[in-house]
Amino acid sequence: MLIRFNKPYGVLSQFTPEGRWRGLKDHIDLPGVYVAGRLDADSEGLLLLTDDGQLQAQIADPRFKMEKTYLVQVEGVAHENALAQMAQGVMLKDGMTRPARARAVAPPAVWDRVPPIRVRLNKPTCWLEMVIREGRNRQVRRMTAAVGLPTLRLIRTAIGPYILGELPVGSWAEAP
């Protein structure tokens, strides 16, 4: 069994809550399923869960280099130079990232985040679509910051062939 879950902001990629963050048990009541990969509490979107250990490893293990696609709202305007830097790889404290596919996109029709992102009237924002093949800790956020575009909102829309689609926030469905 493979479950797609549209993880809301403020929910951990684990069943038990911790500190101010809620756990998956508030949304998913299925015994024997485990998270395949992680998504930070302050990130939203597609999280996969499975009862198949081999599939879990294939999805989560960086050796398989499964693509992950994100919609990223950043502070600032994404100029070609910033997009080109991400396409070549970005130097982070833990080394050079693999090249990412990054492009500016029109603001997507997505659910309202609770709580909403901070808005600064004198700073424009824009949306990017980013595709990475690694899974370093907070990698997309660190990459956008490194090119001068701090992330305000991060929504994962796909992991390999598995897509979020129209799944409502906080809901889950069995993957086809």
mmCIF file of C-alpha atoms in Angstrom:
data_model
loop_
_atom_site.group_PDB
_atom_site.id
_atom_site.type_symbol
_atom_site.label_atom_id
_atom_site.label_comp_id
_atom_site.label_asym_id
_atom_site.label_seq_id
_atom_site.Cartn_x
_atom_site.Cartn_y
_atom_site.Cartn_z
ATOM 1 C CA MET A 1 0.000 0.000 0.000
ATOM 2 C CA LEU A 2 1.235 3.504 -0.850
ATOM 3 C CA ILE A 3 -0.462 6.576 0.592
ATOM 4 C CA ARG A 4 -0.243 10.150 -0.724
ATOM 5 C CA PHE A 5 -0.748 12.768 2.003
ATOM 6 C CA ASN A 6 -1.043 16.531 1.537
ATOM 7 C CA LYS A 7 0.859 17.595 4.627
ATOM 8 C CA PRO A 8 -0.188 20.919 6.100
ATOM 9 C CA TYR A 9 2.200 23.479 7.559
ATOM 10 C CA GLY A 10 3.062 22.690 11.180
ATOM 11 C CA VAL A 11 2.844 18.890 10.911
ATOM 12 C CA LEU A 12 5.914 16.708 11.412
ATOM 13 C CA SER A 13 6.827 13.765 9.166
ATOM 14 C CA GLN A 14 6.263 11.441 12.129
ATOM 15 C CA PHE A 15 3.204 10.214 13.966
ATOM 16 C CA THR A 16 4.003 11.685 17.370
ATOM 17 C CA PRO A 17 3.789 15.433 18.019
ATOM 18 C CA GLU A 18 6.840 17.267 19.331
ATOM 19 C CA GLY A 19 6.908 20.693 20.948
ATOM 20 C CA ARG A 20 4.755 23.115 18.999
ATOM 21 C CA TRP A 21 4.459 20.793 15.981
ATOM 22 C CA ARG A 22 1.612 18.336 15.419
ATOM 23 C CA GLY A 23 2.135 14.730 14.309
ATOM 24 C CA LEU A 24 0.683 12.650 11.478
ATOM 25 C CA LYS A 25 -1.641 10.800 13.890
ATOM 26 C CA ASP A 26 -3.943 13.842 13.767
ATOM 27 C CA HIS A 27 -4.544 13.100 10.066
ATOM 28 C CA ILE A 28 -3.762 9.454 9.326
ATOM 29 C CA ASP A 29 -5.136 6.532 11.321
ATOM 30 C CA LEU A 30 -3.674 3.573 9.428
ATOM 31 C CA PRO A 31 -1.656 0.941 11.272
ATOM 32 C CA GLY A 32 1.574 -0.313 9.753
ATOM 33 C CA VAL A 33 2.390 2.558 7.383
ATOM 34 C CA TYR A 34 5.653 4.473 7.612
ATOM 35 C CA VAL A 35 6.905 7.695 6.081
ATOM 36 C CA ALA A 36 8.976 7.312 2.913
ATOM 37 C CA GLY A 37 11.142 10.428 2.991
ATOM 38 C CA ARG A 38 10.755 13.535 5.100
ATOM 39 C CA LEU A 39 9.250 16.965 4.770
ATOM 40 C CA ASP A 40 10.039 19.649 7.355
ATOM 41 C CA ALA A 41 7.251 20.831 9.659
ATOM 42 C CA ASP A 42 7.339 24.269 8.030
ATOM 43 C CA SER A 43 7.009 22.776 4.530
ATOM 44 C CA GLU A 44 3.801 21.571 2.917
ATOM 45 C CA GLY A 45 2.608 19.178 0.275
ATOM 46 C CA LEU A 46 3.249 15.622 -0.842
ATOM 47 C CA LEU A 47 4.367 13.114 1.760
ATOM 48 C CA LEU A 48 4.363 9.413 0.905
ATOM 49 C CA LEU A 49 3.690 6.623 3.401
ATOM 50 C CA THR A 50 3.875 2.890 2.772
ATOM 51 C CA ASP A 51 3.747 -0.492 4.464
ATOM 52 C CA ASP A 52 6.377 -1.836 2.027
ATOM 53 C CA GLY A 53 9.919 -1.528 3.415
ATOM 54 C CA GLN A 54 11.566 -2.023 0.029
ATOM 55 C CA LEU A 55 9.427 0.698 -1.578
ATOM 56 C CA GLN A 56 10.086 2.974 1.393
ATOM 57 C CA ALA A 57 13.845 2.603 0.878
ATOM 58 C CA GLN A 58 13.566 3.186 -2.871
ATOM 59 C CA ILE A 59 11.647 6.429 -2.327
ATOM 60 C CA ALA A 60 13.678 7.756 0.603
ATOM 61 C CA ASP A 61 17.246 6.594 -0.074
ATOM 62 C CA PRO A 62 19.333 9.273 -1.852
ATOM 63 C CA ARG A 63 21.160 6.532 -3.783
ATOM 64 C CA PHE A 64 18.057 6.136 -5.977
ATOM 65 C CA LYS A 65 18.068 9.884 -6.751
ATOM 66 C CA MET A 66 14.301 10.102 -7.157
ATOM 67 C CA GLU A 67 13.314 13.566 -8.400
ATOM 68 C CA LYS A 68 11.398 15.813 -6.027
ATOM 69 C CA THR A 69 9.410 18.747 -7.400
ATOM 70 C CA TYR A 70 8.543 21.834 -5.363
ATOM 71 C CA LEU A 71 6.637 25.074 -5.716
ATOM 72 C CA VAL A 72 8.640 27.702 -3.856
ATOM 73 C CA GLN A 73 7.506 31.196 -2.979
ATOM 74 C CA VAL A 74 10.584 33.359 -2.489
ATOM 75 C CA GLU A 75 11.257 36.890 -1.391
ATOM 76 C CA GLY A 76 12.608 38.894 -4.312
ATOM 77 C CA VAL A 77 12.489 38.489 -8.071
ATOM 78 C CA ALA A 78 14.075 35.421 -9.664
ATOM 79 C CA HIS A 79 16.478 36.800 -12.237
ATOM 80 C CA GLU A 80 18.138 34.558 -14.826
ATOM 81 C CA ASN A 81 21.415 34.683 -12.903
ATOM 82 C CA ALA A 82 19.845 33.102 -9.786
ATOM 83 C CA LEU A 83 18.118 30.411 -11.866
ATOM 84 C CA ALA A 84 21.361 29.686 -13.732
ATOM 85 C CA GLN A 85 23.271 29.328 -10.445
ATOM 86 C CA MET A 86 20.779 26.708 -9.228
ATOM 87 C CA ALA A 87 20.988 24.931 -12.595
ATOM 88 C CA GLN A 88 24.753 24.585 -12.123
ATOM 89 C CA GLY A 89 24.582 23.630 -8.447
ATOM 90 C CA VAL A 90 25.003 25.867 -5.437
ATOM 91 C CA MET A 91 27.813 25.797 -2.879
ATOM 92 C CA LEU A 92 26.365 25.213 0.593
ATOM 93 C CA LYS A 93 28.186 24.701 3.906
ATOM 94 C CA ASP A 94 28.017 20.928 3.360
ATOM 95 C CA GLY A 95 29.324 21.110 -0.215
ATOM 96 C CA MET A 96 28.133 21.653 -3.754
ATOM 97 C CA THR A 97 24.584 20.601 -4.592
ATOM 98 C CA ARG A 98 23.720 18.653 -7.694
ATOM 99 C CA PRO A 99 22.283 20.811 -10.463
ATOM 100 C CA ALA A 100 18.617 21.651 -9.973
ATOM 101 C CA ARG A 101 15.990 22.558 -12.517
ATOM 102 C CA ALA A 102 14.534 25.914 -11.518
ATOM 103 C CA ARG A 103 12.177 28.212 -13.362
ATOM 104 C CA ALA A 104 9.928 31.112 -12.493
ATOM 105 C CA VAL A 105 6.217 30.270 -12.650
ATOM 106 C CA ALA A 106 2.967 32.182 -12.323
ATOM 107 C CA PRO A 107 1.531 32.245 -8.797
ATOM 108 C CA PRO A 108 -0.133 28.830 -8.440
ATOM 109 C CA ALA A 109 -3.693 28.231 -7.257
ATOM 110 C CA VAL A 110 -2.851 26.716 -3.869
ATOM 111 C CA TRP A 111 -4.611 26.567 -0.520
ATOM 112 C CA ASP A 112 -4.150 29.332 2.044
ATOM 113 C CA ARG A 113 -1.420 28.563 4.544
ATOM 114 C CA VAL A 114 -2.273 28.683 8.245
ATOM 115 C CA PRO A 115 -0.627 30.780 9.530
ATOM 116 C CA PRO A 116 -0.049 32.929 6.446
ATOM 117 C CA ILE A 117 3.486 33.781 5.311
ATOM 118 C CA ARG A 118 4.989 37.070 6.396
ATOM 119 C CA VAL A 119 4.462 39.807 3.843
ATOM 120 C CA ARG A 120 6.699 42.847 3.500
ATOM 121 C CA LEU A 121 5.056 45.526 1.403
ATOM 122 C CA ASN A 122 8.381 46.858 0.078
ATOM 123 C CA LYS A 123 9.677 43.399 -0.974
ATOM 124 C CA PRO A 124 8.228 41.621 -4.010
ATOM 125 C CA THR A 125 7.784 37.865 -4.031
ATOM 126 C CA CYS A 126 7.708 35.338 -6.842
ATOM 127 C CA TRP A 127 7.135 31.621 -7.312
ATOM 128 C CA LEU A 128 9.596 29.056 -8.635
ATOM 129 C CA GLU A 129 9.242 25.456 -9.635
ATOM 130 C CA MET A 130 12.320 23.520 -8.513
ATOM 131 C CA VAL A 131 13.275 19.922 -9.196
ATOM 132 C CA ILE A 132 16.092 18.330 -7.205
ATOM 133 C CA ARG A 133 17.549 14.809 -7.070
ATOM 134 C CA GLU A 134 19.074 15.033 -3.601
ATOM 135 C CA GLY A 135 17.479 15.258 -0.204
ATOM 136 C CA ARG A 136 19.848 17.249 1.956
ATOM 137 C CA ASN A 137 18.437 18.815 5.091
ATOM 138 C CA ARG A 138 16.405 21.913 4.111
ATOM 139 C CA GLN A 139 18.137 21.857 0.737
ATOM 140 C CA VAL A 140 15.676 23.908 -1.328
ATOM 141 C CA ARG A 141 15.516 26.608 1.351
ATOM 142 C CA ARG A 142 19.312 26.745 1.587
ATOM 143 C CA MET A 143 19.725 26.851 -2.200
ATOM 144 C CA THR A 144 17.294 29.724 -2.701
ATOM 145 C CA ALA A 145 18.871 31.652 0.191
ATOM 146 C CA ALA A 146 22.343 31.115 -1.305
ATOM 147 C CA VAL A 147 21.245 32.856 -4.526
ATOM 148 C CA GLY A 148 19.610 35.755 -2.660
ATOM 149 C CA LEU A 149 15.997 34.513 -2.699
ATOM 150 C CA PRO A 150 14.898 33.491 0.812
ATOM 151 C CA THR A 151 12.083 30.922 0.825
ATOM 152 C CA LEU A 152 8.775 32.062 2.266
ATOM 153 C CA ARG A 153 6.681 29.006 1.394
ATOM 154 C CA LEU A 154 7.624 25.530 0.185
ATOM 155 C CA ILE A 155 5.163 23.001 -1.265
ATOM 156 C CA ARG A 156 6.300 19.601 -2.562
ATOM 157 C CA THR A 157 4.161 18.610 -5.544
ATOM 158 C CA ALA A 158 5.815 15.378 -6.727
ATOM 159 C CA ILE A 159 8.225 12.620 -5.768
ATOM 160 C CA GLY A 160 9.289 10.712 -8.859
ATOM 161 C CA PRO A 161 6.093 9.476 -10.549
ATOM 162 C CA TYR A 162 3.886 10.229 -7.530
ATOM 163 C CA ILE A 163 2.081 13.578 -7.702
ATOM 164 C CA LEU A 164 0.078 15.585 -5.204
ATOM 165 C CA GLY A 165 -2.578 16.529 -7.749
ATOM 166 C CA GLU A 166 -5.818 17.959 -6.363
ATOM 167 C CA LEU A 167 -5.566 16.221 -2.970
ATOM 168 C CA PRO A 168 -6.946 18.657 -0.364
ATOM 169 C CA VAL A 169 -4.589 19.864 2.366
ATOM 170 C CA GLY A 170 -4.688 17.549 5.399
ATOM 171 C CA SER A 171 -6.145 14.669 3.339
ATOM 172 C CA TRP A 172 -4.704 11.351 2.187
ATOM 173 C CA ALA A 173 -5.516 8.875 -0.547
ATOM 174 C CA GLU A 174 -4.088 5.613 -1.765
ATOM 175 C CA ALA A 175 -1.639 6.189 -4.633
ATOM 176 C CA PRO A 176 -2.641 4.726 -8.001
#
